[in-house]
Amino acid sequence: MNYMRNYQAKVMLEEHFSLAESPFYDERTGIISFVDIPKGNLFLLDWKKMQNGSLPTKMDAVSAGCISLGQMVGAAVPMEKRGQYLLAATDGLYVVDANETKEKILDTQSIFAKNQRSNDAKSDPRGRLFFGSSVYIDGDDPGGNLFCYDNGKVSIREHNTRISNGLAWSKDETRFFFSDSLYHCIFVYDYDVESGNIANRRVLCEITDGVPDGMCIDDQDNLWIAVWGGSRIEHRDSKTGELLGVVNVPAEHTSSCCFYGENNDMLFITSSGDGLYGAHDGCVFSCQVDAHGAGTDYCKGNQFDVYKRNLQEAFEKYTAAYDLSDPKIKLKVDHTYRVAGMCEEIARSLSLSEEDVTFAWTCGMLHDIGRFEQVRRYGTFMDAKSIDHAQFGADLLFKEGLIRQMLGSYVEAWSLELIEKTIRVHNVFCLPQTLSDREKLFADILRDADKIDILRVNCETPPEEVYNVSTWELRNSEVSEKAREAFKERRCAKRDDRMSAVDYLVGHVCLVFELVFPRSKELVREQGYLSALLNFSSDNEETCKWFAYMREEMTTF
């Protein structure tokens, strides 16, 4: 049997907090962070500033910043990007930094009950965020769930928790430890690091004389558990649950702890002062122990959201070099964002992975990059009178190196060959038979999204800007026989099939015959642009008859 150690924690800061919680130590920056839940504040401490001073010290002497969210914050988890924290708050998850930049990445109101907020949270070894919900009104029946946030998707890992609190993972990434406080015990689960799934819950140990709250784990896989109402931290063997030691804390409601320091052998301890009047209730504490922390797992948040913001910023920077007051340039900026959004929507309808959904979105963002220089040089979108915009755009990206400017540090994350091929074939009349299944998948997604938004462009943009023809020419021309044949044969109209101005409208109606995916066809119906094109009003009698015929034929689309 191990010899049980006793330690005595010392007050670190003179300040008192309502409910200090969620302490973390960022080994990269030397910053200790913790939140005051009711106040909605995230405090940052530079512990090295107190090395040569005596304890307790004043907050001002060691503060590295304070970020206020303006609502209750259950936890703040350091992220992979230095200086960023993922805050689990009342109505959502927020990414914040020391400059007080705040971005909401998840609205939790749809997954929490009305009287619930986020409580404790921590990152797993792969950067997923595990976070629990809890009631925030005293007297309400406890309840909630343990959630996992993984690249923008939320799932429940444990249903019907009471008060979701401390979390930790074993060094070999096979066990997960969880404190559901009102059960008065620490649970251990089998853990699958690849999926983030937990299973086979069992009791590791029971906690008496108080309830288990937050916890951390050392490099020997042993747990350090804050005991709310127990004025202590318990050091427990993570295999047997045996009590190995106790850190005595001069505060009644000890709430959580983390390792910090040069050798990671100091405990930083938080407590609650809410409704208490002890001299040190609500203070934060420090204690050197005979153990070393396992280190901090940093949260990824939604890595694809960060990537998408970076690509959007690169796109904005690139297009800023063109005349954004030019209707043709503005049209293609708007078109790019809409096509990218529909690529994402179509890809999700196919239940693709988040990575593939983001890849499809990327192709949408880059597919018309050649249009801007095409307009600058030739003053037209018409490839027949200028250049093939798809080949030109792909050359700019992959021959002249623009792809690195657009993707930045993410340039190695994707198959550049697949992006290039997708862009080069997005405007061809028929896809090459040599494409692999994966190449065809992304080509079809992009081509569907592009065609859907072309219908919008034709409805909302004056014909002079799209076709380089006047309104008079469009309204007085007659549909050619070749354009009629394309419609009757339910196929796209070739460029050579377009003999008159109004043939361009007929050709764009024919685009819908080539749509591949069910969601693409649903989007056409939902948006109503096809109906608007079919309701074109012509001054040519024969054209009027032909459009009436097309409207009748398309009632079954």
Coordinates of C-alpha atoms in Angstrom, one line a residue:
M1 CA 0.0 0.0 0.0
N2 CA 1.3 3.5 -0.9
Y3 CA 2.2 5.9 1.8
M4 CA -0.5 8.7 1.8
R5 CA 0.9 12.2 1.5
N6 CA -0.6 15.4 3.0
Y7 CA 0.1 18.8 1.5
Q8 CA -1.0 22.3 2.4
A9 CA -2.1 24.7 -0.3
K10 CA -1.1 28.4 0.0
V11 CA -3.2 31.4 -1.1
M12 CA -1.7 32.6 -4.4
L13 CA -3.7 35.8 -5.1
E14 CA -5.3 38.3 -2.7
E15 CA -8.4 38.6 -4.8
H16 CA -11.6 36.6 -4.1
F17 CA -13.8 35.2 -7.0
S18 CA -17.4 34.2 -7.1
L19 CA -16.8 30.8 -8.6
A20 CA -13.3 30.3 -10.0
E21 CA -13.1 27.2 -12.2
S22 CA -11.5 25.6 -15.3
P23 CA -7.8 26.2 -14.6
F24 CA -5.3 25.4 -17.4
Y25 CA -1.6 25.9 -17.8
D26 CA -0.3 26.6 -21.3
E27 CA 3.2 25.2 -21.3
R28 CA 4.0 27.0 -24.5
T29 CA 3.4 30.5 -23.1
G30 CA 3.7 30.0 -19.4
I31 CA 0.2 31.4 -18.9
I32 CA -2.3 30.1 -16.3
S33 CA -5.9 30.6 -17.2
F34 CA -9.2 30.2 -15.3
V35 CA -12.7 31.5 -15.4
D36 CA -15.1 33.2 -12.9
I37 CA -18.2 31.4 -14.0
P38 CA -21.0 33.9 -12.8
K39 CA -19.0 37.0 -13.9
G40 CA -18.2 35.5 -17.4
N41 CA -14.6 36.5 -17.0
L42 CA -11.5 34.6 -18.3
F43 CA -8.4 35.5 -16.3
L44 CA -4.8 35.1 -17.6
L45 CA -1.9 34.9 -15.2
D46 CA 1.9 35.0 -15.9
W47 CA 3.0 32.8 -13.1
K48 CA 6.7 33.6 -13.7
K49 CA 6.1 37.1 -12.5
M50 CA 5.5 35.7 -9.0
Q51 CA 8.5 33.4 -8.8
N52 CA 10.7 35.8 -6.9
G53 CA 7.8 37.3 -4.8
S54 CA 6.0 36.1 -1.8
L55 CA 2.5 34.7 -1.7
P56 CA -0.2 35.9 -1.8
T57 CA 0.3 38.6 -4.4
K58 CA -2.0 41.0 -6.1
M59 CA -3.7 40.2 -9.4
D60 CA -2.3 43.3 -11.1
A61 CA 1.3 42.1 -10.5
V62 CA 0.8 38.9 -12.4
S63 CA -2.1 39.6 -14.7
A64 CA -1.6 38.8 -18.5
G65 CA -5.2 39.9 -19.3
C66 CA -8.9 39.5 -18.6
I67 CA -11.5 38.7 -21.2
S68 CA -15.1 39.3 -20.5
L69 CA -17.8 37.5 -22.5
G70 CA -20.8 39.2 -20.8
Q71 CA -22.5 35.9 -19.9
M72 CA -21.8 32.9 -17.6
V73 CA -18.8 30.9 -18.8
G74 CA -18.3 27.3 -17.6
A75 CA -14.9 26.7 -18.9
A76 CA -12.1 28.2 -21.2
V77 CA -9.9 25.6 -22.9
P78 CA -6.5 26.7 -24.5
M79 CA -6.5 26.1 -28.3
E80 CA -3.8 24.9 -30.7
K81 CA -3.3 28.4 -31.9
R82 CA -1.4 30.2 -29.1
G83 CA -3.3 32.8 -27.3
Q84 CA -6.7 31.5 -28.3
Y85 CA -9.2 29.9 -26.0
L86 CA -12.5 28.1 -26.6
L87 CA -15.1 29.3 -24.1
A88 CA -18.0 27.1 -23.2
A89 CA -20.7 29.6 -22.3
T90 CA -24.4 29.8 -21.6
D91 CA -25.6 30.1 -25.2
G92 CA -22.7 28.7 -27.2
L93 CA -19.0 28.0 -27.8
Y94 CA -16.8 31.0 -28.5
V95 CA -13.2 31.4 -29.7
V96 CA -11.6 34.3 -28.0
D97 CA -8.0 35.7 -27.8
A98 CA -6.1 38.2 -25.7
N99 CA -7.2 41.0 -28.0
E100 CA -10.8 40.2 -27.0
T101 CA -11.7 39.1 -30.5
K102 CA -14.8 36.9 -30.0
E103 CA -16.3 34.5 -32.5
K104 CA -19.2 32.2 -31.8
I105 CA -18.6 28.8 -33.5
L106 CA -21.6 26.9 -32.0
D107 CA -25.0 27.9 -30.8
T108 CA -25.9 25.6 -27.9
Q109 CA -29.4 26.8 -27.3
S110 CA -30.8 24.0 -29.5
I111 CA -29.0 21.3 -27.5
F112 CA -29.4 22.7 -23.9
A113 CA -32.6 23.0 -21.9
K114 CA -33.7 26.6 -21.2
N115 CA -32.3 26.5 -17.7
Q116 CA -28.9 25.1 -18.7
R117 CA -25.5 26.4 -19.5
S118 CA -22.1 24.9 -20.2
N119 CA -20.1 23.6 -17.3
D120 CA -16.7 22.0 -17.2
A121 CA -14.9 21.3 -20.5
K122 CA -11.6 19.9 -21.7
S123 CA -9.9 18.8 -24.9
D124 CA -9.2 15.1 -25.5
P125 CA -5.8 14.0 -26.9
R126 CA -7.0 14.6 -30.5
G127 CA -8.2 18.1 -29.9
R128 CA -11.9 17.4 -29.6
L129 CA -13.8 19.4 -27.0
F130 CA -15.7 17.5 -24.4
F131 CA -18.1 19.8 -22.5
G132 CA -21.0 19.2 -20.2
S133 CA -24.2 21.1 -19.5
S134 CA -25.6 22.0 -16.1
V135 CA -28.4 24.1 -14.6
Y136 CA -27.5 27.6 -13.7
I137 CA -30.4 28.5 -11.4
D138 CA -30.2 27.3 -7.8
G139 CA -33.0 25.0 -6.9
D140 CA -33.6 23.6 -10.4
D141 CA -33.4 19.9 -10.7
P142 CA -29.9 19.0 -11.9
G143 CA -29.7 17.6 -15.4
G144 CA -27.8 17.8 -18.6
N145 CA -25.5 15.8 -21.0
L146 CA -21.9 15.3 -21.8
F147 CA -21.2 16.5 -25.3
C148 CA -18.3 16.2 -27.8
Y149 CA -17.6 19.0 -30.3
D150 CA -15.5 17.7 -33.2
N151 CA -14.9 19.9 -36.3
G152 CA -18.2 21.6 -36.2
K153 CA -20.3 18.6 -35.2
V154 CA -21.8 18.0 -31.8
S155 CA -22.7 14.6 -30.4
I156 CA -23.7 13.3 -26.9
R157 CA -21.2 11.1 -25.2
E158 CA -23.2 10.6 -22.0
H159 CA -26.9 11.2 -21.6
N160 CA -28.7 12.4 -18.5
T161 CA -25.8 13.6 -16.4
R162 CA -26.5 15.4 -13.1
I163 CA -23.7 17.9 -12.8
S164 CA -21.1 17.3 -15.5
N165 CA -17.7 18.2 -14.1
G166 CA -14.1 16.9 -14.1
L167 CA -12.6 15.2 -17.2
A168 CA -9.3 13.4 -17.8
W169 CA -7.7 10.9 -20.2
S170 CA -5.1 8.2 -19.6
K171 CA -1.6 8.5 -21.1
D172 CA -2.2 5.5 -23.4
E173 CA -5.4 7.1 -24.6
T174 CA -7.6 4.1 -23.7
R175 CA -9.4 5.3 -20.6
F176 CA -11.6 8.4 -19.9
F177 CA -12.3 9.6 -16.4
F178 CA -15.4 11.7 -15.6
S179 CA -16.9 13.3 -12.5
D180 CA -20.7 13.5 -12.6
S181 CA -20.7 15.2 -9.2
L182 CA -24.0 14.3 -7.7
Y183 CA -23.2 10.6 -8.1
H184 CA -20.4 11.2 -5.5
C185 CA -18.0 9.1 -7.5
I186 CA -15.4 9.2 -10.3
F187 CA -16.4 7.1 -13.4
V188 CA -14.0 5.5 -15.7
Y189 CA -14.8 4.5 -19.3
D190 CA -13.1 2.6 -22.2
Y191 CA -12.0 5.3 -24.7
D192 CA -11.5 5.0 -28.4
V193 CA -9.2 7.8 -29.4
E194 CA -9.9 7.5 -33.1
S195 CA -13.6 8.1 -32.8
G196 CA -13.7 9.9 -29.5
N197 CA -16.4 7.4 -28.3
I198 CA -16.6 6.3 -24.6
A199 CA -18.1 3.0 -23.4
N200 CA -18.4 0.5 -20.5
R201 CA -18.9 3.0 -17.6
R202 CA -17.9 1.8 -14.2
V203 CA -17.1 3.4 -10.8
L204 CA -13.4 4.0 -10.1
C205 CA -13.9 5.4 -6.6
E206 CA -16.5 7.0 -4.3
I207 CA -16.0 10.5 -2.8
T208 CA -17.3 11.1 0.7
D209 CA -17.5 14.3 2.8
G210 CA -18.1 16.5 -0.2
V211 CA -18.7 15.9 -3.9
P212 CA -16.1 15.5 -6.8
D213 CA -15.7 18.5 -9.0
G214 CA -12.9 19.4 -11.5
M215 CA -9.8 17.3 -11.8
C216 CA -6.5 16.8 -13.6
I217 CA -4.1 13.9 -14.2
D218 CA -0.4 13.5 -13.7
D219 CA 2.2 11.7 -15.8
Q220 CA 1.8 8.5 -13.8
D221 CA -1.9 8.4 -14.8
N222 CA -3.1 9.3 -11.3
L223 CA -5.9 11.7 -10.7
W224 CA -6.0 14.9 -8.6
I225 CA -9.7 15.6 -7.8
A226 CA -11.1 18.8 -6.3
V227 CA -13.7 18.0 -3.6
W228 CA -16.5 20.6 -3.4
G229 CA -17.5 21.1 0.2
G230 CA -14.5 19.2 1.3
S231 CA -11.7 21.8 1.4
R232 CA -9.3 19.5 -0.3
I233 CA -7.8 17.9 -3.4
E234 CA -7.7 14.1 -3.4
H235 CA -4.8 12.3 -5.1
R236 CA -6.2 8.9 -6.4
D237 CA -4.7 5.9 -8.2
S238 CA -6.5 5.8 -11.6
K239 CA -6.4 2.0 -11.7
T240 CA -7.6 1.1 -8.2
G241 CA -9.2 4.3 -7.0
E242 CA -6.9 4.1 -3.9
L243 CA -6.4 7.4 -2.0
L244 CA -2.7 8.3 -2.3
G245 CA -2.7 11.8 -0.8
V246 CA -4.6 14.9 0.2
V247 CA -3.9 18.6 -0.5
N248 CA -5.6 20.6 2.2
V249 CA -7.1 23.8 0.9
P250 CA -8.3 26.7 3.2
A251 CA -11.5 27.1 1.3
E252 CA -14.7 25.2 1.7
H253 CA -15.7 24.7 -2.0
T254 CA -12.6 23.6 -3.8
S255 CA -13.6 23.5 -7.5
S256 CA -10.7 22.4 -9.7
C257 CA -7.0 22.2 -10.2
C258 CA -4.2 21.9 -12.8
F259 CA -0.4 21.4 -12.9
Y260 CA 1.9 24.3 -13.7
G261 CA 5.4 25.5 -13.2
E262 CA 8.9 25.0 -14.6
N263 CA 8.8 21.3 -13.8
N264 CA 5.0 21.0 -14.0
D265 CA 5.0 19.9 -10.3
M266 CA 2.9 22.7 -8.8
L267 CA -0.9 22.6 -8.4
F268 CA -3.0 25.7 -9.2
I269 CA -6.2 25.3 -7.3
T270 CA -9.5 27.2 -7.7
S271 CA -12.4 27.7 -5.3
S272 CA -15.8 29.3 -4.9
G273 CA -16.7 32.2 -2.7
D274 CA -20.3 32.5 -3.6
G275 CA -22.4 32.7 -0.4
L276 CA -19.4 31.9 1.8
Y277 CA -17.6 34.1 4.2
G278 CA -14.4 32.3 5.1
A279 CA -11.2 34.3 4.9
H280 CA -10.0 32.5 1.8
D281 CA -13.3 31.2 0.2
G282 CA -13.1 32.2 -3.5
C283 CA -9.3 32.5 -3.6
V284 CA -7.0 30.6 -5.9
F285 CA -4.1 28.6 -4.4
S286 CA -0.8 27.0 -5.1
C287 CA 0.8 23.8 -3.8
Q288 CA 4.0 22.0 -4.7
V289 CA 3.5 18.2 -4.9
D290 CA 5.5 15.1 -5.5
A291 CA 4.1 14.6 -9.0
H292 CA 4.3 16.0 -12.5
G293 CA 1.4 17.0 -14.7
A294 CA 0.7 15.0 -17.8
G295 CA 0.6 18.2 -19.9
T296 CA -2.2 20.0 -21.6
D297 CA -4.2 18.8 -24.6
Y298 CA -5.0 21.8 -26.8
C299 CA -8.3 22.1 -28.5
K300 CA -8.6 22.3 -32.3
G301 CA -12.1 23.7 -32.3
N302 CA -13.2 23.5 -35.9
Q303 CA -10.0 23.5 -37.8
F304 CA -11.9 23.8 -41.1
D305 CA -13.7 27.0 -39.9
V306 CA -10.3 28.6 -39.4
Y307 CA -9.1 27.3 -42.8
K308 CA -12.2 28.7 -44.5
R309 CA -11.8 32.1 -42.9
N310 CA -8.2 32.2 -44.1
L311 CA -9.1 31.3 -47.7
Q312 CA -12.0 33.9 -47.7
E313 CA -9.5 36.6 -46.5
A314 CA -7.0 35.5 -49.2
F315 CA -9.8 35.7 -51.8
E316 CA -10.9 39.1 -50.6
K317 CA -7.3 40.3 -50.8
Y318 CA -6.9 39.0 -54.3
T319 CA -10.1 40.5 -55.7
A320 CA -9.4 43.8 -54.0
A321 CA -6.9 44.4 -56.8
Y322 CA -9.7 44.6 -59.3
D323 CA -12.4 47.3 -59.7
L324 CA -15.1 46.1 -57.3
S325 CA -17.4 48.8 -58.6
D326 CA -17.4 47.1 -62.0
P327 CA -20.7 45.1 -62.1
K328 CA -19.0 42.2 -63.8
I329 CA -16.4 41.9 -61.0
K330 CA -19.0 42.2 -58.3
L331 CA -21.1 39.6 -60.0
K332 CA -18.3 37.1 -60.0
V333 CA -17.4 37.8 -56.4
D334 CA -21.0 37.1 -55.3
H335 CA -21.1 34.1 -57.7
T336 CA -18.0 32.6 -56.1
Y337 CA -19.4 32.7 -52.5
R338 CA -22.7 31.3 -53.6
V339 CA -21.2 28.4 -55.6
A340 CA -18.9 27.5 -52.7
G341 CA -21.9 27.5 -50.3
M342 CA -23.8 25.2 -52.6
C343 CA -20.8 22.9 -53.1
E344 CA -20.8 22.6 -49.3
E345 CA -24.6 22.0 -49.2
I346 CA -24.5 19.4 -51.9
A347 CA -21.5 17.6 -50.4
R348 CA -23.3 17.4 -47.0
S349 CA -26.4 16.0 -48.6
L350 CA -24.1 13.1 -49.8
S351 CA -23.0 12.5 -46.1
L352 CA -19.4 13.1 -47.0
S353 CA -16.8 13.6 -44.3
E354 CA -16.2 17.1 -43.0
E355 CA -12.9 17.1 -44.8
D356 CA -14.5 16.3 -48.1
V357 CA -17.2 18.8 -47.5
T358 CA -14.6 21.5 -47.0
F359 CA -12.6 20.3 -50.0
A360 CA -15.8 20.7 -52.2
W361 CA -16.2 24.2 -50.7
T362 CA -12.6 25.0 -51.6
C363 CA -13.1 24.0 -55.2
G364 CA -16.1 26.3 -55.3
M365 CA -14.0 29.2 -53.9
L366 CA -11.3 28.8 -56.5
H367 CA -13.2 27.6 -59.6
D368 CA -13.7 31.1 -61.2
I369 CA -10.5 32.7 -60.1
G370 CA -9.6 33.3 -63.8
R371 CA -12.7 35.4 -64.4
F372 CA -11.4 38.6 -62.8
E373 CA -8.3 38.8 -65.0
Q374 CA -10.5 37.7 -68.0
V375 CA -12.7 40.8 -67.4
R376 CA -9.7 43.1 -66.9
R377 CA -8.1 42.0 -70.1
Y378 CA -11.0 41.3 -72.4
G379 CA -14.0 43.1 -70.8
T380 CA -16.2 40.1 -71.3
F381 CA -17.1 36.7 -69.7
M382 CA -17.7 35.1 -73.1
D383 CA -14.9 32.5 -73.5
A384 CA -15.5 32.3 -77.2
K385 CA -14.5 36.0 -77.5
S386 CA -11.6 35.8 -75.1
I387 CA -10.1 32.8 -73.3
D388 CA -11.2 29.6 -71.7
H389 CA -11.7 30.9 -68.1
A390 CA -11.4 27.5 -66.5
Q391 CA -8.0 26.7 -68.1
F392 CA -6.8 30.3 -67.5
G393 CA -7.8 30.2 -63.8
A394 CA -6.1 26.8 -63.3
D395 CA -2.9 28.1 -65.0
L396 CA -2.9 31.1 -62.7
L397 CA -3.3 28.9 -59.7
F398 CA -1.0 26.0 -60.5
K399 CA 1.5 27.3 -63.1
E400 CA 1.9 30.8 -61.8
G401 CA 1.8 29.8 -58.1
L402 CA -1.4 31.7 -57.0
I403 CA -2.6 28.5 -55.2
R404 CA 0.0 29.1 -52.5
Q405 CA -1.2 32.7 -52.0
M406 CA -4.8 31.4 -51.7
L407 CA -4.2 28.4 -49.4
G408 CA -1.3 29.7 -47.4
S409 CA -0.1 27.2 -44.8
Y410 CA -2.9 24.8 -45.8
V411 CA -1.5 24.2 -49.2
E412 CA -0.1 20.8 -48.1
A413 CA -3.4 19.8 -46.6
W414 CA -5.2 19.1 -49.9
S415 CA -4.6 17.1 -53.1
L416 CA -3.6 20.0 -55.4
E417 CA -3.9 17.7 -58.4
L418 CA -7.5 17.0 -57.6
I419 CA -8.3 20.7 -57.1
E420 CA -6.6 21.5 -60.4
K421 CA -8.5 18.8 -62.3
T422 CA -11.8 19.8 -60.8
I423 CA -11.3 23.4 -61.9
R424 CA -10.1 22.5 -65.4
V425 CA -13.2 20.4 -66.1
H426 CA -15.9 22.5 -64.5
N427 CA -16.9 24.2 -67.7
V428 CA -16.4 21.4 -70.3
F429 CA -19.4 20.2 -72.2
C430 CA -18.9 16.5 -71.2
L431 CA -16.6 15.2 -68.5
P432 CA -13.7 13.1 -69.7
Q433 CA -14.3 9.3 -69.3
T434 CA -10.8 9.0 -67.8
L435 CA -11.8 10.6 -64.5
S436 CA -11.6 8.4 -61.4
D437 CA -14.7 8.0 -59.2
R438 CA -13.4 10.6 -56.7
E439 CA -12.4 13.0 -59.5
K440 CA -15.9 12.7 -61.0
L441 CA -17.5 13.2 -57.6
F442 CA -16.0 16.6 -57.0
A443 CA -16.3 17.7 -60.6
D444 CA -20.0 16.9 -60.5
I445 CA -20.5 18.7 -57.2
L446 CA -18.8 21.8 -58.5
R447 CA -20.6 21.7 -61.9
D448 CA -24.0 21.3 -60.2
A449 CA -23.4 24.2 -57.9
D450 CA -22.1 26.4 -60.8
K451 CA -25.1 25.6 -63.0
I452 CA -27.6 26.4 -60.2
D453 CA -26.1 29.8 -59.6
I454 CA -25.8 30.6 -63.3
L455 CA -29.6 30.4 -63.3
R456 CA -29.7 33.1 -60.6
V457 CA -27.2 35.3 -62.5
N458 CA -29.4 35.1 -65.6
C459 CA -32.4 36.2 -63.6
E460 CA -30.8 39.0 -61.6
T461 CA -28.2 40.5 -64.0
P462 CA -28.9 42.7 -67.0
P463 CA -28.2 40.8 -70.3
E464 CA -25.7 43.4 -71.4
E465 CA -23.5 42.3 -68.5
V466 CA -23.9 38.6 -69.0
Y467 CA -24.3 38.1 -72.8
N468 CA -22.9 41.4 -74.2
V469 CA -26.3 41.8 -76.0
S470 CA -28.9 44.5 -75.6
T471 CA -32.3 44.0 -74.0
W472 CA -33.8 44.8 -77.4
E473 CA -31.8 42.0 -79.1
L474 CA -32.8 39.6 -76.4
R475 CA -36.5 40.4 -76.5
N476 CA -36.8 40.4 -80.3
S477 CA -34.7 37.4 -81.3
E478 CA -36.1 34.0 -82.1
V479 CA -35.1 30.7 -80.7
S480 CA -32.9 28.8 -83.2
E481 CA -33.6 25.3 -84.3
K482 CA -30.3 24.1 -82.7
A483 CA -31.3 25.5 -79.3
R484 CA -34.8 23.9 -79.7
E485 CA -33.2 20.5 -80.4
A486 CA -31.0 20.7 -77.3
F487 CA -34.1 21.3 -75.2
K488 CA -36.1 18.5 -76.8
E489 CA -33.2 16.1 -76.3
R490 CA -32.9 17.1 -72.6
R491 CA -29.3 18.0 -72.9
C492 CA -27.1 21.1 -72.5
A493 CA -26.8 23.3 -75.5
K494 CA -23.3 23.6 -77.0
R495 CA -21.9 27.0 -77.8
D496 CA -22.4 26.3 -81.5
D497 CA -26.1 25.6 -80.8
R498 CA -26.6 29.2 -79.7
M499 CA -27.3 31.2 -82.9
S500 CA -29.4 34.1 -81.5
A501 CA -29.4 36.3 -78.4
V502 CA -32.4 34.4 -76.8
D503 CA -30.6 31.1 -77.4
Y504 CA -28.5 31.9 -74.4
L505 CA -31.5 31.9 -72.1
V506 CA -32.7 28.5 -73.6
G507 CA -29.2 27.2 -73.1
H508 CA -29.2 28.1 -69.5
V509 CA -32.6 26.5 -69.0
C510 CA -31.1 23.3 -70.5
L511 CA -28.4 23.3 -67.7
V512 CA -30.8 21.7 -65.3
F513 CA -30.9 18.5 -67.5
E514 CA -27.3 17.9 -66.5
L515 CA -27.8 18.2 -62.7
V516 CA -26.5 15.0 -61.1
F517 CA -27.6 15.1 -57.4
P518 CA -31.1 15.1 -55.9
R519 CA -30.2 18.0 -53.6
S520 CA -29.1 20.1 -56.7
K521 CA -32.6 19.6 -58.2
E522 CA -34.2 20.5 -54.9
L523 CA -32.2 23.7 -54.8
V524 CA -33.4 24.7 -58.3
R525 CA -37.0 24.2 -57.2
E526 CA -36.5 26.0 -53.9
Q527 CA -34.8 29.1 -55.4
G528 CA -37.3 29.6 -58.2
Y529 CA -34.9 30.9 -60.8
L530 CA -35.7 28.3 -63.3
S531 CA -39.4 29.4 -63.2
A532 CA -38.3 33.0 -63.6
L533 CA -36.3 32.1 -66.7
L534 CA -39.1 30.2 -68.2
N535 CA -41.4 33.2 -67.7
F536 CA -39.2 35.4 -69.9
S537 CA -41.3 37.9 -71.8
S538 CA -40.4 38.2 -75.5
D539 CA -41.7 40.6 -78.2
N540 CA -41.2 37.8 -80.7
E541 CA -44.3 35.8 -81.3
E542 CA -42.5 32.5 -82.1
T543 CA -40.2 32.9 -79.1
C544 CA -43.3 33.4 -76.9
K545 CA -44.8 30.2 -78.2
W546 CA -41.5 28.3 -77.6
F547 CA -41.2 29.5 -74.0
A548 CA -44.9 28.5 -73.4
Y549 CA -43.9 25.0 -74.7
M550 CA -40.9 24.8 -72.4
R551 CA -42.9 25.9 -69.4
E552 CA -45.4 23.0 -70.1
E553 CA -42.6 20.5 -70.5
M554 CA -40.8 21.5 -67.4
T555 CA -43.8 21.1 -65.1
T556 CA -42.5 17.6 -64.4
F557 CA -38.9 18.6 -63.6

